[in-house]
Coordinates of C-alpha atoms and ligand atoms in Angstrom, one line a residue:
X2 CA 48.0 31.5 26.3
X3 CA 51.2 30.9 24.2
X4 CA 52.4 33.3 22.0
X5 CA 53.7 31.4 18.8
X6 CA 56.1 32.2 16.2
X7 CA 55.2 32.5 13.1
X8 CA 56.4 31.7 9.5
X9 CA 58.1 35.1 8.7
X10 CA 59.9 34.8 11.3
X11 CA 62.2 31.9 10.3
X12 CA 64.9 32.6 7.6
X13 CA 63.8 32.3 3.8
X14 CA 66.1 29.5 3.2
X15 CA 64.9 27.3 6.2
X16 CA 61.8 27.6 5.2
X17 CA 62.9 26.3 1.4
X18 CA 65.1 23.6 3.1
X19 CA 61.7 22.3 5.0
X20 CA 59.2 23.0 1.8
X21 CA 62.1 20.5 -0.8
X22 CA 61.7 17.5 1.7
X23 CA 57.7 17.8 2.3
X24 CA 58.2 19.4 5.9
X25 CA 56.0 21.3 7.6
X26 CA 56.5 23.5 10.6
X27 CA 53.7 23.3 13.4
X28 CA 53.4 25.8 15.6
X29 CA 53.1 28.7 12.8
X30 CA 49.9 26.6 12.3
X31 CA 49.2 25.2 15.6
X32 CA 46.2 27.6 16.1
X33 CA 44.4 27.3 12.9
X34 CA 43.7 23.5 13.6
X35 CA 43.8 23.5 17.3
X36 CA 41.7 27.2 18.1
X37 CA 40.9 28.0 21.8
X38 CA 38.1 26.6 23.2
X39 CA 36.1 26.8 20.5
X40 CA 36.6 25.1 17.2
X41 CA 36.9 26.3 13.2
X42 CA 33.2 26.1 11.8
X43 CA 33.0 26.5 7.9
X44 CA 29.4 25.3 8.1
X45 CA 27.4 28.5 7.4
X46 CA 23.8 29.0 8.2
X47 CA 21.5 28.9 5.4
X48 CA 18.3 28.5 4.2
X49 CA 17.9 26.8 0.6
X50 CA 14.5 27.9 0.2
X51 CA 12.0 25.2 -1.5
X52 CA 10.7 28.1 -3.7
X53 CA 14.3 29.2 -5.8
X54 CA 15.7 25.7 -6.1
X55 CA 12.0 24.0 -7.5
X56 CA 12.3 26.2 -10.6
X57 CA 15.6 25.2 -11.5
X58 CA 15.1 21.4 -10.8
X59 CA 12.4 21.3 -12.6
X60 CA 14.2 23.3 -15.5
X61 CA 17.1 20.4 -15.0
X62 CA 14.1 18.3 -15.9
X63 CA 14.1 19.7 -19.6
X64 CA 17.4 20.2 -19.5
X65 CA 19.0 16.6 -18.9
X66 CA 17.2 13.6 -20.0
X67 CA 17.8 10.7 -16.9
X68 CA 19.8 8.4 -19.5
X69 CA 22.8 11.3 -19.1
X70 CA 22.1 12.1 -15.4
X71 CA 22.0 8.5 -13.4
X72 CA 20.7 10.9 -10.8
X73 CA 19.1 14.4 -11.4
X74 CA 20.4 16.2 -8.4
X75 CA 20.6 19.4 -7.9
X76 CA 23.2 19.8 -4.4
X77 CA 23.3 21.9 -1.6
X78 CA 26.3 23.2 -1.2
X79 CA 27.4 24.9 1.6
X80 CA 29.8 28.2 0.5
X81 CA 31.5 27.2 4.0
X82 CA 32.6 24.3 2.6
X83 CA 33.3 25.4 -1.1
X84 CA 30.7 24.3 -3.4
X85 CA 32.3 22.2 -5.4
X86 CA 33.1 19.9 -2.4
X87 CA 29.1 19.3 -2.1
X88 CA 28.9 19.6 1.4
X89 CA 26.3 20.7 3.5
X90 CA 28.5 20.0 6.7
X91 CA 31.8 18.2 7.2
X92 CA 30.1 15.1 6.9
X93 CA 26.6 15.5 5.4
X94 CA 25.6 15.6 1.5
X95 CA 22.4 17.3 0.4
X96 CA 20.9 17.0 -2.8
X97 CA 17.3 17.6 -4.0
X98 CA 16.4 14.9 -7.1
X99 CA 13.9 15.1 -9.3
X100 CA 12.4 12.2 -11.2
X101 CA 9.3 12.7 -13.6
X102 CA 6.7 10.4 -14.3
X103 CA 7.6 6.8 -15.9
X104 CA 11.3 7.8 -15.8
X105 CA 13.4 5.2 -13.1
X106 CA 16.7 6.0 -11.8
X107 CA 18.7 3.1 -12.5
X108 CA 20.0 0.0 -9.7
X109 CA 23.5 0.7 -8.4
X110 CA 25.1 0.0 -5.0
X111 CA 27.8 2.2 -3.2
X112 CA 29.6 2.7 -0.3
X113 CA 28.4 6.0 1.3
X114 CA 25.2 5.3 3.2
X115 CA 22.4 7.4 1.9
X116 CA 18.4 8.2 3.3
X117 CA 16.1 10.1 1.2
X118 CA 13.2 12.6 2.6
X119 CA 10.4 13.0 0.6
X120 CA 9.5 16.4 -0.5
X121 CA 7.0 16.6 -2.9
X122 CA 5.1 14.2 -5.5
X123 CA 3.0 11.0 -4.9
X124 CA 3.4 7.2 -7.1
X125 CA 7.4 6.6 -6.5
X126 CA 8.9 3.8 -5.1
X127 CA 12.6 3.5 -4.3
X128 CA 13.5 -0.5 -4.4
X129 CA 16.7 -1.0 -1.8
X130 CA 17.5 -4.7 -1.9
X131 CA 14.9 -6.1 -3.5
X132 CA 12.6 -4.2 -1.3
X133 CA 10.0 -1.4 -2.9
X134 CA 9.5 1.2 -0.5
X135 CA 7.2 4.0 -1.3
X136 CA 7.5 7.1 -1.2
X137 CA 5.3 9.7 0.4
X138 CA 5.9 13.1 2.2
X139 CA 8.0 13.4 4.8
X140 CA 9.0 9.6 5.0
X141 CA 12.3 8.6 5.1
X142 CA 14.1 5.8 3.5
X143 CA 17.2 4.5 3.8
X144 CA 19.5 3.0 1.3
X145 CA 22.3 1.8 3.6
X146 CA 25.8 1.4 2.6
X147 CA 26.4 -1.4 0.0
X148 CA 22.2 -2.1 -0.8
X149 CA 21.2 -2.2 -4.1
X150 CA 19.0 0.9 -5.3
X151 CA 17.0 2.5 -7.8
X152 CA 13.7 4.7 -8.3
X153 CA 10.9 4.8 -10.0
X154 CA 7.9 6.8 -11.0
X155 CA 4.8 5.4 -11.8
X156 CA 2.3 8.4 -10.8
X157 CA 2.1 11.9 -12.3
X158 CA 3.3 15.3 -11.7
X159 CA 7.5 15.2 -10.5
X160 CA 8.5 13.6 -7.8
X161 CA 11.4 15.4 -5.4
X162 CA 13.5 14.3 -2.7
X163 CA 16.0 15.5 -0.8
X164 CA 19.2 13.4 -0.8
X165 CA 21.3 12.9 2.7
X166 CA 24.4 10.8 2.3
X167 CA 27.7 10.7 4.3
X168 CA 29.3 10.6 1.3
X169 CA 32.1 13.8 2.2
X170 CA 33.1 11.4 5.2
X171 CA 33.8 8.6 2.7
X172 CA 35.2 10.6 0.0
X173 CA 37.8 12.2 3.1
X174 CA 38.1 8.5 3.9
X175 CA 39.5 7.9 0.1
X176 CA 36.5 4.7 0.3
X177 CA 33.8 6.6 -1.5
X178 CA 32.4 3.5 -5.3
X179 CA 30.0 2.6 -6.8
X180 CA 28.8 0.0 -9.3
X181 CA 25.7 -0.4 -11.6
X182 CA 23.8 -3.7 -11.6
X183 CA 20.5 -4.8 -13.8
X184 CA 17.7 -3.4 -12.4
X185 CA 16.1 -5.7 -9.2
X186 CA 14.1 -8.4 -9.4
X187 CA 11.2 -8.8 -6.9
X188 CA 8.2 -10.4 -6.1
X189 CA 7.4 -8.0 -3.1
X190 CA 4.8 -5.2 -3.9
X191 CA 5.2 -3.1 -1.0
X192 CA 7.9 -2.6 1.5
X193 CA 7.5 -5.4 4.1
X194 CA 10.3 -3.9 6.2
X195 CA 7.8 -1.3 7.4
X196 CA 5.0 -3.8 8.5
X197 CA 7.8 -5.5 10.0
X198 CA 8.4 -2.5 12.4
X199 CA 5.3 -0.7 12.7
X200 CA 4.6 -1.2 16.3
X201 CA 7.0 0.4 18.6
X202 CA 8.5 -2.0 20.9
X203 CA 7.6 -5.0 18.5
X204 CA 10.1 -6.4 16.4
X205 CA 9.5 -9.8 14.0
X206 CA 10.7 -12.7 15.8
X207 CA 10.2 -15.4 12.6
X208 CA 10.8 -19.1 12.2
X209 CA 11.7 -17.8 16.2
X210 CA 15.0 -16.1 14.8
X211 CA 15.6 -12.5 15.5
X212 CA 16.3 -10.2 12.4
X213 CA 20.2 -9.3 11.5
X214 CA 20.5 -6.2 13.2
X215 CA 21.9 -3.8 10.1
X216 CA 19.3 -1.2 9.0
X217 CA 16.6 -4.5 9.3
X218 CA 13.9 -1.4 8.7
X219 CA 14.2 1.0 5.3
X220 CA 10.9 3.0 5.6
X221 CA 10.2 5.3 8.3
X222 CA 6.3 6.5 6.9
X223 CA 5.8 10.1 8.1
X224 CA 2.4 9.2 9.2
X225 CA 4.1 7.8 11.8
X226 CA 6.5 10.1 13.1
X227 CA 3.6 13.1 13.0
X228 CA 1.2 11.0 14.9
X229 CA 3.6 9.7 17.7
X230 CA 4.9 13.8 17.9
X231 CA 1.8 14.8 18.8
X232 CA 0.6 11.6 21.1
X233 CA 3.7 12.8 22.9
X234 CA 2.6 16.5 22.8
X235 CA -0.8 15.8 24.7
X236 CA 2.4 14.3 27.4
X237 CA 4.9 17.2 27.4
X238 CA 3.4 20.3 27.9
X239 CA 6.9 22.1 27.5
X240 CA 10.4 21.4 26.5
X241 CA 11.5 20.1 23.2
X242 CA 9.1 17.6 21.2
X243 CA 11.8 15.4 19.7
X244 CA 11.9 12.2 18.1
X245 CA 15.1 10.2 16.9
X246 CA 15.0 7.5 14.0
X247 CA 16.5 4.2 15.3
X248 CA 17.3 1.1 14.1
X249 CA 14.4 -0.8 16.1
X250 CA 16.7 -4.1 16.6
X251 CA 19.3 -1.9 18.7
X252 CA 18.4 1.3 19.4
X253 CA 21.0 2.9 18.0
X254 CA 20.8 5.3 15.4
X255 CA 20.2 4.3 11.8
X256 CA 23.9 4.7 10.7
X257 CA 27.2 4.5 12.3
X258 CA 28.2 7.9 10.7
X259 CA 24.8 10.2 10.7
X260 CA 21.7 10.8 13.0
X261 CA 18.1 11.4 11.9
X262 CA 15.8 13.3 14.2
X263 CA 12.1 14.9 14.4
X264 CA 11.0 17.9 15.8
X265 CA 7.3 19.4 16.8
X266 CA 7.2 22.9 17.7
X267 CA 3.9 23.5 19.5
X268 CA 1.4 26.3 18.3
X269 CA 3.4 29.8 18.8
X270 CA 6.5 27.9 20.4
X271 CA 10.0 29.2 20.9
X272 CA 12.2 26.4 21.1
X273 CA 15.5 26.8 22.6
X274 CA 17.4 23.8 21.5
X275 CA 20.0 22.0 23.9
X276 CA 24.0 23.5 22.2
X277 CA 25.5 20.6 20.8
X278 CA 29.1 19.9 18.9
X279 CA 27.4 18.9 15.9
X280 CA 25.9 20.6 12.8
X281 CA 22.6 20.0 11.8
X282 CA 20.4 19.9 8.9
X283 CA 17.1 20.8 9.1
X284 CA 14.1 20.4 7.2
X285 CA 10.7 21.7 7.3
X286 CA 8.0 19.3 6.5
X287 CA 5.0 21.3 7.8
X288 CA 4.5 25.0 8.7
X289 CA 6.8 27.8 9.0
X290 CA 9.4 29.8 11.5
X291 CA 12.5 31.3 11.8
X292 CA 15.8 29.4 12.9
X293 CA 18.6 31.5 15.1
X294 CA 21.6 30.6 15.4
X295 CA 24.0 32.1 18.4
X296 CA 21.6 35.5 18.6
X297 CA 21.8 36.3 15.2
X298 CA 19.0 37.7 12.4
X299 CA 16.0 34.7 12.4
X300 CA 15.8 33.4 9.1
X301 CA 12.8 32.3 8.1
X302 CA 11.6 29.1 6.8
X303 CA 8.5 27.3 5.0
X304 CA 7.2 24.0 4.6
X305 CA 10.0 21.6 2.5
X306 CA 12.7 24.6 2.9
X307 CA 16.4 22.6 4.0
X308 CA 18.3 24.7 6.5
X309 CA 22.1 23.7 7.7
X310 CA 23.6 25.4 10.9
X311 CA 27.1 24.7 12.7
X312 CA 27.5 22.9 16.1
X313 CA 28.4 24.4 19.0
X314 CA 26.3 27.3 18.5
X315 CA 22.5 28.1 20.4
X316 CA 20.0 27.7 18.2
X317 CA 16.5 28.8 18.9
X318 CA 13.6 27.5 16.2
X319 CA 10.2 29.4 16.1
X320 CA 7.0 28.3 15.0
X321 CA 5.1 31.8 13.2
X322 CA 1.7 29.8 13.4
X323 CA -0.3 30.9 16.5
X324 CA -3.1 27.7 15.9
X325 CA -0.7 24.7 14.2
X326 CA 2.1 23.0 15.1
X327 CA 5.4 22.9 12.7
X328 CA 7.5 20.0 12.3
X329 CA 10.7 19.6 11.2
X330 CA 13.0 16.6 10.1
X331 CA 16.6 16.8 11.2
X332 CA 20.1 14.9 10.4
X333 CA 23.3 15.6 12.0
X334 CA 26.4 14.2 13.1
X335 CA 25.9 12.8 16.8
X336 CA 26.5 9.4 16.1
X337 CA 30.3 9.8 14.5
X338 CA 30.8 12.5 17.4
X339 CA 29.6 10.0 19.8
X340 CA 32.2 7.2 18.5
X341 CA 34.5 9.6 18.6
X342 CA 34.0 10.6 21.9
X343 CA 33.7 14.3 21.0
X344 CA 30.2 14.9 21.7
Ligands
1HN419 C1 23.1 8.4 -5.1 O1 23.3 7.1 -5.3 C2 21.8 8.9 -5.2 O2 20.8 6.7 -5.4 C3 21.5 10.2 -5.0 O3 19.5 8.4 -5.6 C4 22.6 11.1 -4.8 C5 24.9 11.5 -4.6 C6 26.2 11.1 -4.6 C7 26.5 9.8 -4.7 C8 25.5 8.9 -4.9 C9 20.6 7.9 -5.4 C10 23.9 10.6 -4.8 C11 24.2 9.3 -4.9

């Protein structure tokens, strides 16, 4: 390898010289951006457990009427990162939201692309152009780039979600607006998207047109996934019970920029999970474990914990119960790492 010179090492007024016109030298620098072999991860691993955030979002509740919010959010931030640049990885946003009964989040439209996971809390529906798609644990919705959006809550008790939007990338990308519209009108009362799509490997052909084939399905009903997991488990006797989100017109995955995943660990499994370049988020909608990350302490998770781990590390993901399976939901970065041809 190289030996590089360094900064100190050229004269005082050189260095002034370069710093007056906006200039730069490289290779005092050249192995902070371009490390050997392996590259600079700020993502840390971390568990924001379900159990220490509740209390506060709940407290945010009392605290912040929705009229001075436009979204109760409480984020997580990943140190890595610096917290006040809201990141859970270079490209992913987390944010639990909390919305309590007959309050509504009001319509607005934006260019980050956004899906919500359901935590906790039954009688919301989240309309995304013009569609209302409710909201029960462990479904996941979309609210793609540019779709009108708001919440509401017609049942009782708080309702929380967590937040996933690629909204660093489009901040980095200096395209991250929004506006506000008056709340939608529709005459749909349910989301028709999902009936749309609820058979795998059928797709609505009508008037014998095929659907446009941007995000043509918003509600991914956990019902679903959990029941297609295990069909799949009485298949695959070992190796990892995975699922990916698609969008059922293409294949690919839901958005150009992030990639949304599902995964069963089997009664008492140890999961050894393929390495990959990207980060991941996880998050647990049933049972509990431990997650490990390049050999390190497990750290353990339960049911609607949110986890975040760096890529290019091993992770191994273990399931504590000896009698249930554990599933957990998971978003990453394959699809922008895929484009880019890093992956
Ligand atoms: C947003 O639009 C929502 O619509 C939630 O619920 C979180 C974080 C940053 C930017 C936009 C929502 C958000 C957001």
């Amino acid at each position: 390898m190289l030996s590089l010179g360094t900064l100190e090492e050229l004269p005082q007024a050189y260095r002034d010289n370069l710093t007056d016109l906006n200039l730069v030298p490289l290779w005092p620098s050249m192995r902070a951006v371009l490390p050997y072999k392996v590259p600079t991860r700020k993502t840390q691993t971390l568990n924001w457990r379900y159990q220490n955030v509740r209390p506060l979002l709940l407290e945010a509740g009392e605290l912040t009427p929705m009229e001075k919010a436009e979204r109760r959010v409480l984020v997580l931030a990943n140190p890595g990162h610096g917290l006040e640049n809201m990141q859970a990885t270079p490209s992913i946003y987390l944010g639990l939201q909390l919305i309590l009964p007959g309050e509504t989040a009001p319509n607005h439209r934006h260019t980050p692309n956004a899906v919500r996971i359901i935590v906790e809390g039954e009688g919301a529906y989240t309309t995304v152009a013009g569609e209302p798609c409710r909201m029960e644990r462990g479904d996941l919705i979309l609210t793609p780039s540019g779709k009108w959006h708001e919440h509401h809550h017609e049942g009782q008790g708080p309702i929380v979600w967590l937040d996933v939007l690629d909204l660093p990338l489009i901040y980095q990308l200096e395209s991250s607006w929004a506006i506000e519209g008056q709340n939608q009108q529709t005459t749909l009362s349910r989301d028709k998207s999902f009936a749309e799509y609820s058979a795998a490997g059928v797709v609505p052909n009508i008037n014998f047109e095929r659907a446009p084939s941007d995000s043509p399905q918003l509600r991914y009903p956990w019902t679903k996934t959990r029941a297609c997991l295990l069909e799949m488990a009485e298949h695959y006797s070992t190796g990892v019970l995975r699922i990916s989100y698609v969008n059922p017109e293409t294949g690919g995955s839901v958005f150009p920029s992030l990639g949304f995943g599902a995964i069963m660990l089997r009664a008492g499994e140890r999961c050894v999970l393929p390495k990959r370049t990207t980060p991941c988020v996880f998050h647990a909608v049933e049972g509990s474990g431990s997650l490990s990350v390049d050999g390190g302490e497990p750290l353990s998770w339960v049911e609607k914990d949110t986890l975040s781990s760096p890529g290019y590390s091993d992770i191994v993901l273990v399931n504590d119960s000896k009698t249930e399976p554990a599933f957990l939901i998971t978003a990453d970065e394959e699809p922008l790492h895929q484009h880019l041809g890093v992956y």
